[in-house]
Structures are given as C-alpha cells and as structure tokens.
C-alpha cells in the first residue's frame, strides 16, 4: 500500500525518568483534548445557530420584498416592483448559500460529537489501564507495559486533534462570511429586523400610499362637486328618507 | 486488520479484503498523481466505502493502533499530497 501510512510509535517514553509520570501526563493531555473537542462542538453549534437566525431574518426580508413588489404593482409603480424583486432575488442567493453553510456546520457538529464520544471512551479505557499498571508496577516490566498502554490513544488523539483543527478552520471561515451577512442585514439594503428604521422601498411605498390616498380622496370629492348631489341620487334617497321627517315636522309646525 | 478513516474512527477488516483495498488504493494513487480533484474524490470515496461496508467499527473504548490510516472523506487532493510528503498521516509525539 503506497498511499496509506502506518501510525508511528510514540517515542516520548524514552525521555521520562519514571514512566508512571508519563502515564499521568498523557492522561492529563487526553483530558485537555477532550475539553478542547467539547469546546469545538459548542463553537460549531454557536455558528450553526447564528446562521439559523440569519436565515430566518433573510427569509422574513424576502417575504417582505415580495409584499412590497405586489403593493408597488398595485400602485402602478412597476419600476419599484422591479427593484424590490431584484433585491429579493439577491437574497435568494444568500439564503441558498447560508443553507449550504448550515448543512456543512451540522455535519461538522455531528462528526465532532462522535469524535468526543469516541475519545471519552478511549480516555476512560486508558485510565483503567494506567491504574492497573501503576498498581502492579515493577521497574522491569514497566517500559513494555507502558508502551502498550499508549497503543491506540496517541493515534486517536492525533486524529481528534486534527479534526478539531479542521472544524475550527471551517468555523472561522464561515464566521467571516456570517459577519458579512450581518453587515448586509444591518445596512440600508435590508430593513432593520427591529423595524425601527425603514428601507427606501418602504419609504417610497408609504409615500406613494399616502399620496394615492390623498389623490383618491381628492378625486372622490371632485366627483361629488362636479356631479352634484343629483349624481348620487340613488344613494341620497335612503338618506333623505331619514332627514325628510324633520323637514315635514317643520312644515307641520308652519302649518299650525 | 485495523484501518482508521481520519475523523471517522477505526474499522476492523478481514485480511481477505486486502486485494480489493490495494486495487482501490492504486486508483487513488493515480488520482493523486494526476492532481485532478474530481478523479481523486471518486477514488477516495470508493476506498472509504469499501472500508465502511466490509469492515466492522471498532468499539469506542477499544485502544488499538491502526495498521492503515486513510484520509478523511472531504480531504482535498492537495491536502492529501501534503500529508504524503510529511512523515506520515499521523504525526509523531502528539499524545505526550
């Protein structure tokens, strides 16, 4: 097998004066690494949750832009509708990208969780082995026994250590990209999620809406003026039925 | 024979699978030489799948060294090339 490597034996034992110290030292390193893997799992989970929040914010934005486009069309502003839809399609790309990152982080989180489980089980085995060796320690057999005790654990630690490193690299890269999305969300391009500030499309639609309300009201009033009360005869009849009585009463009073 | 897939764990494989593994390993070697990531990915996936399907996972609490160590599934061809020029996939002295 040309491409595949055999794990190399650990030579650190040669340096230790009392090999039993090596066992304890290594055990401590194992616990440190276990801690590090668990922190790695937590870091990846934090990044994953951040992306979930961003995805939901972007989805809200996307829905909002869709609504704005519809409203703009209603008001006969195709240019504004087009602008809203263009921004929405830009968000679509972002959302897809975040979705991929999310899947990526989720897979990473699962892998690290499994790695933490494996390492924990192996560290526990090592501890048992270590205690047994220390209880039956004789200098003569120590070297061999202790060498054997390290089998499996060094390799696992190297592998897990590298896996955590890969996860950290990946998370750091994704965090930089998540930062960019946060900036995008915070900028004027997208609406503030708290709803305290309005984006330009909303401002324009609000303006249009209030303008068109005013225009509609004006048009209605003009209509009334030009057609006069007679123009509204069918409606007025019912209304006059109510007002007719007091008039009649007045007439009755005059007649008296 | 104990085989480790980096980042994934160890598998116990019967020696009868060695021929098939060697065949897949040769394909992987060719792919690495070509430097083509797609070809490399296909070859690596085939090798890892063979290990996963014909091997049994080693118990978590078992402490055994692996006879073979294989790159993790998403490794890039350049990463694996770099590993090959090092002293080995699993470096020395990390445990102590």
Tab-separated table of C-alpha atoms in Angstrom:
chain	number	residue	atom	x	y	z
A	1	UNK	CA	0.000	0.000	0.000
A	2	UNK	CA	1.752	3.079	-1.200
A	3	UNK	CA	-0.610	5.847	-0.143
A	4	UNK	CA	-1.550	4.643	3.274
A	5	UNK	CA	0.509	5.161	6.327
A	6	UNK	CA	1.070	3.237	9.413
A	7	UNK	CA	0.808	5.248	12.597
A	8	UNK	CA	4.188	5.754	14.134
A	9	UNK	CA	5.027	4.699	17.651
A	10	UNK	CA	5.283	7.245	20.358
A	11	UNK	CA	8.870	7.855	21.369
A	12	UNK	CA	8.186	10.166	24.274
A	13	UNK	CA	8.592	7.355	26.779
A	14	UNK	CA	12.351	7.396	26.350
A	15	UNK	CA	12.513	10.817	27.901
A	16	UNK	CA	10.609	10.159	31.117
A	17	UNK	CA	12.535	9.289	34.266
A	18	UNK	CA	9.707	7.434	35.937
A	19	UNK	CA	7.465	6.020	33.202
A	20	UNK	CA	4.493	6.251	35.543
A	21	UNK	CA	4.707	10.027	35.247
A	22	UNK	CA	4.322	9.661	31.509
A	23	UNK	CA	1.040	7.857	32.029
A	24	UNK	CA	-0.322	10.616	34.238
A	25	UNK	CA	0.987	13.323	31.964
A	26	UNK	CA	-0.544	11.734	28.916
A	27	UNK	CA	-3.830	11.244	30.763
A	28	UNK	CA	-3.887	14.937	31.601
A	29	UNK	CA	-3.242	15.768	27.933
A	30	UNK	CA	-6.091	13.460	26.970
A	31	UNK	CA	-8.479	15.255	29.296
A	32	UNK	CA	-7.299	18.596	27.895
A	33	UNK	CA	-8.006	17.405	24.390
A	34	UNK	CA	-11.420	16.098	25.426
A	35	UNK	CA	-12.193	19.563	26.758
A	36	UNK	CA	-10.997	21.078	23.529
A	37	UNK	CA	-13.213	18.816	21.425
A	38	UNK	CA	-16.233	19.670	23.557
A	39	UNK	CA	-15.463	23.366	23.176
A	40	UNK	CA	-15.161	22.740	19.446
A	41	UNK	CA	-18.629	21.156	19.385
A	42	UNK	CA	-20.024	24.157	21.271
A	43	UNK	CA	-18.320	26.621	18.892
A	44	UNK	CA	-19.680	24.876	15.835
A	45	UNK	CA	-23.157	24.783	17.400
A	46	UNK	CA	-22.954	28.532	18.091
A	47	UNK	CA	-22.039	29.220	14.478
A	48	UNK	CA	-24.841	26.956	13.291
A	49	UNK	CA	-27.386	28.801	15.431
A	50	UNK	CA	-26.131	32.161	14.208
A	51	UNK	CA	-26.687	31.030	10.636
A	52	UNK	CA	-30.192	29.815	11.542
A	53	UNK	CA	-31.036	33.282	12.876
A	54	UNK	CA	-29.634	34.912	9.754
A	55	UNK	CA	-31.576	32.540	7.507
A	56	UNK	CA	-34.817	33.373	9.240
A	57	UNK	CA	-34.053	37.091	9.029
A	58	UNK	CA	-33.311	36.822	5.330
A	59	UNK	CA	-36.486	34.805	4.769
A	60	UNK	CA	-38.514	37.469	6.526
A	61	UNK	CA	-36.843	40.073	4.335
A	62	UNK	CA	-37.559	38.075	1.228
A	63	UNK	CA	-41.243	37.764	2.103
A	64	UNK	CA	-41.372	41.446	2.834
A	65	UNK	CA	-39.831	42.400	-0.503
A	66	UNK	CA	-42.340	40.153	-2.244
A	67	UNK	CA	-45.147	42.009	-0.479
A	68	UNK	CA	-43.596	45.330	-1.403
A	69	UNK	CA	-43.394	44.302	-5.051
A	70	UNK	CA	-47.071	43.366	-5.056
A	71	UNK	CA	-48.017	46.642	-3.412
A	72	UNK	CA	-45.866	48.645	-5.821
A	73	UNK	CA	-47.578	46.968	-8.790
A	74	UNK	CA	-50.972	47.747	-7.310
A	75	UNK	CA	-49.943	51.363	-7.188
A	76	UNK	CA	-48.803	51.184	-10.781
A	77	UNK	CA	-45.118	51.544	-9.949
A	78	UNK	CA	-43.529	48.770	-11.976
A	79	UNK	CA	-40.068	50.281	-11.533
A	80	UNK	CA	-40.354	49.995	-7.760
A	81	UNK	CA	-41.766	46.477	-8.024
A	82	UNK	CA	-38.829	45.502	-10.217
A	83	UNK	CA	-36.380	46.965	-7.703
A	84	UNK	CA	-38.000	45.004	-4.856
A	85	UNK	CA	-37.940	41.762	-6.843
A	86	UNK	CA	-34.312	42.315	-7.852
A	87	UNK	CA	-33.329	42.684	-4.225
A	88	UNK	CA	-35.375	39.645	-3.379
A	89	UNK	CA	-33.557	37.502	-5.936
A	90	UNK	CA	-30.257	38.729	-4.462
A	91	UNK	CA	-31.436	37.499	-1.082
A	92	UNK	CA	-32.369	34.163	-2.605
A	93	UNK	CA	-28.704	33.558	-3.429
A	94	UNK	CA	-27.688	34.486	0.102
A	95	UNK	CA	-30.291	32.153	1.591
A	96	UNK	CA	-29.125	29.249	-0.580
A	97	UNK	CA	-25.538	29.939	0.427
A	98	UNK	CA	-26.441	30.037	4.104
A	99	UNK	CA	-28.365	26.800	3.680
A	100	UNK	CA	-25.223	25.097	2.387
A	101	UNK	CA	-23.150	26.522	5.223
A	102	UNK	CA	-25.758	25.326	7.680
A	103	UNK	CA	-25.667	21.770	6.344
A	104	UNK	CA	-21.885	21.920	6.441
A	105	UNK	CA	-21.786	23.008	10.071
A	106	UNK	CA	-24.393	20.475	11.054
A	107	UNK	CA	-22.297	17.670	9.565
A	108	UNK	CA	-19.213	19.052	11.307
A	109	UNK	CA	-21.060	19.208	14.607
A	110	UNK	CA	-22.168	15.596	14.291
A	111	UNK	CA	-18.664	14.444	13.425
A	112	UNK	CA	-17.121	16.270	16.363
A	113	UNK	CA	-19.790	14.984	18.721
A	114	UNK	CA	-18.983	11.423	17.638
A	115	UNK	CA	-15.267	12.150	17.966
A	116	UNK	CA	-15.809	13.426	21.507
A	117	UNK	CA	-17.716	10.243	22.375
A	118	UNK	CA	-15.013	8.014	20.954
A	119	UNK	CA	-12.249	9.910	22.681
A	120	UNK	CA	-14.077	9.894	26.001
A	121	UNK	CA	-14.499	6.116	25.856
A	122	UNK	CA	-10.847	5.649	24.945
A	123	UNK	CA	-9.625	8.028	27.641
A	124	UNK	CA	-11.647	6.048	30.167
A	125	UNK	CA	-10.070	2.797	28.934
A	126	UNK	CA	-6.653	4.368	29.179
A	127	UNK	CA	-7.319	5.484	32.750
A	128	UNK	CA	-8.254	1.940	33.778
A	129	UNK	CA	-5.170	0.571	32.067
A	130	UNK	CA	-2.987	3.228	33.674
A	131	UNK	CA	-4.287	2.483	37.182
A	132	UNK	CA	-3.704	-1.226	36.691
A	133	UNK	CA	-0.131	-0.630	35.582
A	134	UNK	CA	0.570	1.679	38.475
A	135	UNK	CA	-0.863	-0.800	40.995
A	136	UNK	CA	1.319	-3.636	39.707
A	137	UNK	CA	4.307	-1.518	38.875
A	138	UNK	CA	7.706	-3.100	38.704
A	139	UNK	CA	10.501	-1.203	37.009
A	140	UNK	CA	11.480	-4.253	34.983
A	141	UNK	CA	8.235	-4.653	33.117
A	142	UNK	CA	7.206	-1.015	33.196
A	143	UNK	CA	8.655	0.027	29.892
A	144	UNK	CA	6.846	-2.591	27.844
A	145	UNK	CA	3.580	-2.284	29.724
A	146	UNK	CA	3.563	1.440	29.434
A	147	UNK	CA	4.426	1.371	25.773
A	148	UNK	CA	1.484	-0.921	25.239
A	149	UNK	CA	-0.759	1.333	27.271
A	150	UNK	CA	-0.262	4.078	24.724
A	151	UNK	CA	-1.368	2.000	21.796
A	152	UNK	CA	-4.478	3.417	20.249
A	153	UNK	CA	-4.730	6.507	22.395
A	154	UNK	CA	-1.959	8.533	20.723
A	155	UNK	CA	-3.407	7.821	17.324
A	156	UNK	CA	-6.917	8.734	18.458
A	157	UNK	CA	-5.627	11.951	19.978
A	158	UNK	CA	-3.799	12.945	16.808
A	159	UNK	CA	-6.860	12.222	14.722
A	160	UNK	CA	-9.259	14.058	17.040
A	161	UNK	CA	-6.817	16.949	17.382
A	162	UNK	CA	-6.692	17.348	13.619
A	163	UNK	CA	-10.464	17.020	13.324
A	164	UNK	CA	-10.955	19.826	15.853
A	165	UNK	CA	-8.461	21.941	13.943
A	166	UNK	CA	-10.339	21.386	10.698
A	167	UNK	CA	-13.615	22.279	12.383
A	168	UNK	CA	-12.078	25.438	13.826
A	169	UNK	CA	-10.736	26.491	10.424
A	170	UNK	CA	-14.091	25.876	8.818
A	171	UNK	CA	-15.969	27.733	11.556
A	172	UNK	CA	-13.604	30.699	11.364
A	173	UNK	CA	-14.124	30.926	7.623
A	174	UNK	CA	-17.897	30.704	7.958
A	175	UNK	CA	-17.909	33.263	10.743
A	176	UNK	CA	-16.216	35.753	8.478
A	177	UNK	CA	-18.955	35.174	5.908
A	178	UNK	CA	-21.646	35.345	8.594
A	179	UNK	CA	-20.186	38.702	9.604
A	180	UNK	CA	-20.682	39.907	6.046
A	181	UNK	CA	-24.336	38.841	6.129
A	182	UNK	CA	-24.773	40.646	9.451
A	183	UNK	CA	-23.376	43.768	7.852
A	184	UNK	CA	-25.740	43.339	4.937
A	185	UNK	CA	-28.663	42.910	7.320
A	186	UNK	CA	-27.608	45.998	9.237
A	187	UNK	CA	-27.118	48.148	6.157
A	188	UNK	CA	-29.786	50.169	4.396
A	189	UNK	CA	-30.113	47.496	1.738
A	190	UNK	CA	-32.177	45.414	4.084
A	191	UNK	CA	-34.672	46.521	6.623
A	192	UNK	CA	-33.688	46.589	10.259
A	193	UNK	CA	-35.235	43.497	11.851
A	194	UNK	CA	-36.378	45.525	14.839
A	195	UNK	CA	-38.483	47.536	12.399
A	196	UNK	CA	-37.223	50.792	13.827
A	197	UNK	CA	-35.818	52.034	10.571
A	198	UNK	CA	-37.402	51.830	7.159
A	199	UNK	CA	-35.716	50.840	3.931
A	200	UNK	CA	-36.007	53.048	0.885
A	201	UNK	CA	-38.617	50.902	-0.841
A	202	UNK	CA	-40.854	51.046	2.226
A	203	UNK	CA	-40.392	54.786	2.450
A	204	UNK	CA	-41.317	55.187	-1.203
A	205	UNK	CA	-44.336	52.871	-0.870
A	206	UNK	CA	-45.508	54.698	2.234
A	207	UNK	CA	-45.141	57.954	0.396
A	208	UNK	CA	-46.997	56.543	-2.599
A	209	UNK	CA	-49.671	55.051	-0.403
A	210	UNK	CA	-50.304	58.307	1.415
A	211	UNK	CA	-50.130	60.241	-1.850
A	212	UNK	CA	-52.524	57.866	-3.540
A	213	UNK	CA	-54.860	58.018	-0.531
A	214	UNK	CA	-54.879	61.781	-0.834
A	215	UNK	CA	-55.362	61.560	-4.608
A	216	UNK	CA	-58.215	59.100	-4.221
A	217	UNK	CA	-59.899	61.310	-1.646
A	218	UNK	CA	-59.441	64.368	-3.870
A	219	UNK	CA	-60.826	62.510	-6.864
A	220	UNK	CA	-63.840	61.406	-4.861
A	221	UNK	CA	-64.509	64.924	-3.648
A	222	UNK	CA	-64.103	66.382	-7.140
A	223	UNK	CA	-66.549	63.794	-8.411
A	224	UNK	CA	-69.062	64.904	-5.805
A	225	UNK	CA	-68.618	68.538	-6.746
A	226	UNK	CA	-68.964	68.103	-10.496
A	227	UNK	CA	-71.858	65.660	-10.448
A	228	UNK	CA	-73.520	67.422	-7.568
A	229	UNK	CA	-75.982	65.809	-5.144
A	230	UNK	CA	-78.097	64.672	-8.095
A	231	UNK	CA	-75.273	62.479	-9.244
A	232	UNK	CA	-75.725	60.485	-6.070
A	233	UNK	CA	-79.472	60.309	-6.222
A	234	UNK	CA	-79.903	56.581	-5.684
A	235	UNK	CA	-77.844	56.785	-2.509
A	236	UNK	CA	-79.328	60.020	-1.334
A	237	UNK	CA	-82.899	58.758	-1.411
A	238	UNK	CA	-82.327	56.476	1.530
A	239	UNK	CA	-80.501	59.197	3.378
A	240	UNK	CA	-83.230	61.706	2.649
A	241	UNK	CA	-85.847	59.374	3.950
A	242	UNK	CA	-84.340	59.943	7.368
A	243	UNK	CA	-83.932	63.685	7.004
A	244	UNK	CA	-87.302	64.141	5.363
A	245	UNK	CA	-89.186	63.723	8.616
A	246	UNK	CA	-87.749	66.719	10.455
A	247	UNK	CA	-88.473	68.818	7.371
A	248	UNK	CA	-92.037	67.607	7.354
A	249	UNK	CA	-92.261	68.277	11.061
A	250	UNK	CA	-91.095	71.784	10.377
A	251	UNK	CA	-93.747	72.160	7.714
A	252	UNK	CA	-96.340	70.782	10.059
A	253	UNK	CA	-95.245	73.318	12.612
A	254	UNK	CA	-95.517	76.079	9.990
A	255	UNK	CA	-98.985	74.883	9.070
A	256	UNK	CA	-100.099	75.119	12.657
B	1	UNK	CA	-6.568	-5.602	10.213
B	2	UNK	CA	-7.452	-2.267	11.853
B	3	UNK	CA	-7.989	0.654	9.475
B	4	UNK	CA	-8.655	4.218	10.553
B	5	UNK	CA	-10.590	6.708	8.482
B	6	UNK	CA	-9.445	10.041	9.796
B	7	UNK	CA	-12.141	11.937	11.619
B	8	UNK	CA	-14.426	8.943	11.489
B	9	UNK	CA	-12.914	6.176	13.583
B	10	UNK	CA	-11.453	2.699	13.237
B	11	UNK	CA	-12.721	-0.343	11.377
B	12	UNK	CA	-11.747	-3.978	11.703
B	13	UNK	CA	-11.266	-5.594	8.296
B	14	UNK	CA	-10.659	-9.161	7.370
B	15	UNK	CA	-7.358	-9.667	5.523
B	16	UNK	CA	-9.318	-11.169	2.615
B	17	UNK	CA	-10.305	-7.655	1.593
B	18	UNK	CA	-6.704	-6.614	1.117
B	19	UNK	CA	-6.662	-7.267	-2.638
B	20	UNK	CA	-9.692	-5.093	-3.230
B	21	UNK	CA	-8.258	-2.376	-0.968
B	22	UNK	CA	-4.985	-2.459	-2.861
B	23	UNK	CA	-6.802	-2.122	-6.159
B	24	UNK	CA	-8.724	0.922	-4.857
B	25	UNK	CA	-5.535	2.306	-3.349
B	26	UNK	CA	-3.778	2.110	-6.717
B	27	UNK	CA	-6.651	4.039	-8.276
B	28	UNK	CA	-6.319	6.605	-5.513
B	29	UNK	CA	-2.579	6.846	-6.127
B	30	UNK	CA	-3.174	7.504	-9.831
B	31	UNK	CA	-5.736	10.160	-8.964
B	32	UNK	CA	-3.322	11.880	-6.607
B	33	UNK	CA	-0.598	11.843	-9.267
B	34	UNK	CA	-2.989	13.355	-11.784
B	35	UNK	CA	-3.847	16.099	-9.308
B	36	UNK	CA	-7.440	16.022	-10.547
B	37	UNK	CA	-9.716	16.614	-7.576
B	38	UNK	CA	-12.803	15.011	-9.144
B	39	UNK	CA	-10.953	11.836	-10.012
B	40	UNK	CA	-9.360	11.851	-6.568
B	41	UNK	CA	-12.725	12.315	-4.840
B	42	UNK	CA	-14.283	9.391	-6.695
B	43	UNK	CA	-11.320	7.154	-5.883
B	44	UNK	CA	-11.223	8.182	-2.215
B	45	UNK	CA	-14.983	7.710	-1.829
B	46	UNK	CA	-14.703	4.216	-3.340
B	47	UNK	CA	-11.887	3.261	-0.980
B	48	UNK	CA	-13.632	4.635	2.114
B	49	UNK	CA	-16.924	2.981	1.146
B	50	UNK	CA	-15.165	-0.354	0.800
B	51	UNK	CA	-13.681	0.024	4.287
B	52	UNK	CA	-17.015	1.050	5.782
B	53	UNK	CA	-19.007	-1.707	4.126
B	54	UNK	CA	-16.632	-4.624	4.572
B	55	UNK	CA	-15.283	-3.617	7.982
B	56	UNK	CA	-16.885	-3.570	11.408
B	57	UNK	CA	-16.487	-0.432	13.541
B	58	UNK	CA	-14.044	-0.855	16.414
B	59	UNK	CA	-15.656	-0.318	19.834
B	60	UNK	CA	-15.213	3.217	21.162
B	61	UNK	CA	-13.435	2.107	24.321
B	62	UNK	CA	-11.010	-0.167	22.497
B	63	UNK	CA	-7.398	1.031	22.440
B	64	UNK	CA	-5.632	-0.320	19.360
B	65	UNK	CA	-3.259	1.197	16.861
B	66	UNK	CA	-4.327	1.155	13.244
B	67	UNK	CA	-2.277	-0.614	10.617
B	68	UNK	CA	-3.577	1.760	7.982
B	69	UNK	CA	-4.734	5.331	8.174
B	70	UNK	CA	-6.909	6.797	5.420
B	71	UNK	CA	-7.649	10.476	4.752
B	72	UNK	CA	-10.999	11.933	5.773
B	73	UNK	CA	-13.716	11.906	3.141
B	74	UNK	CA	-13.726	15.630	2.332
B	75	UNK	CA	-9.945	15.973	2.136
B	76	UNK	CA	-8.739	17.877	-0.913
B	77	UNK	CA	-6.245	16.240	-3.237
B	78	UNK	CA	-3.655	18.914	-2.352
B	79	UNK	CA	-4.115	18.252	1.388
B	80	UNK	CA	-3.511	14.559	0.903
B	81	UNK	CA	-0.480	15.288	-1.259
B	82	UNK	CA	0.895	17.424	1.582
B	83	UNK	CA	0.267	14.606	4.048
B	84	UNK	CA	2.122	12.184	1.848
B	85	UNK	CA	5.248	14.305	1.750
B	86	UNK	CA	5.211	14.559	5.578
B	87	UNK	CA	6.433	11.830	7.848
B	88	UNK	CA	3.009	10.196	7.649
B	89	UNK	CA	-0.672	10.842	8.009
B	90	UNK	CA	-0.491	10.717	11.771
B	91	UNK	CA	2.430	12.772	13.056
B	92	UNK	CA	4.646	11.702	15.923
B	93	UNK	CA	4.523	12.676	19.544
B	94	UNK	CA	1.166	14.401	19.655
B	95	UNK	CA	-0.092	12.340	22.575
B	96	UNK	CA	2.518	13.298	25.117
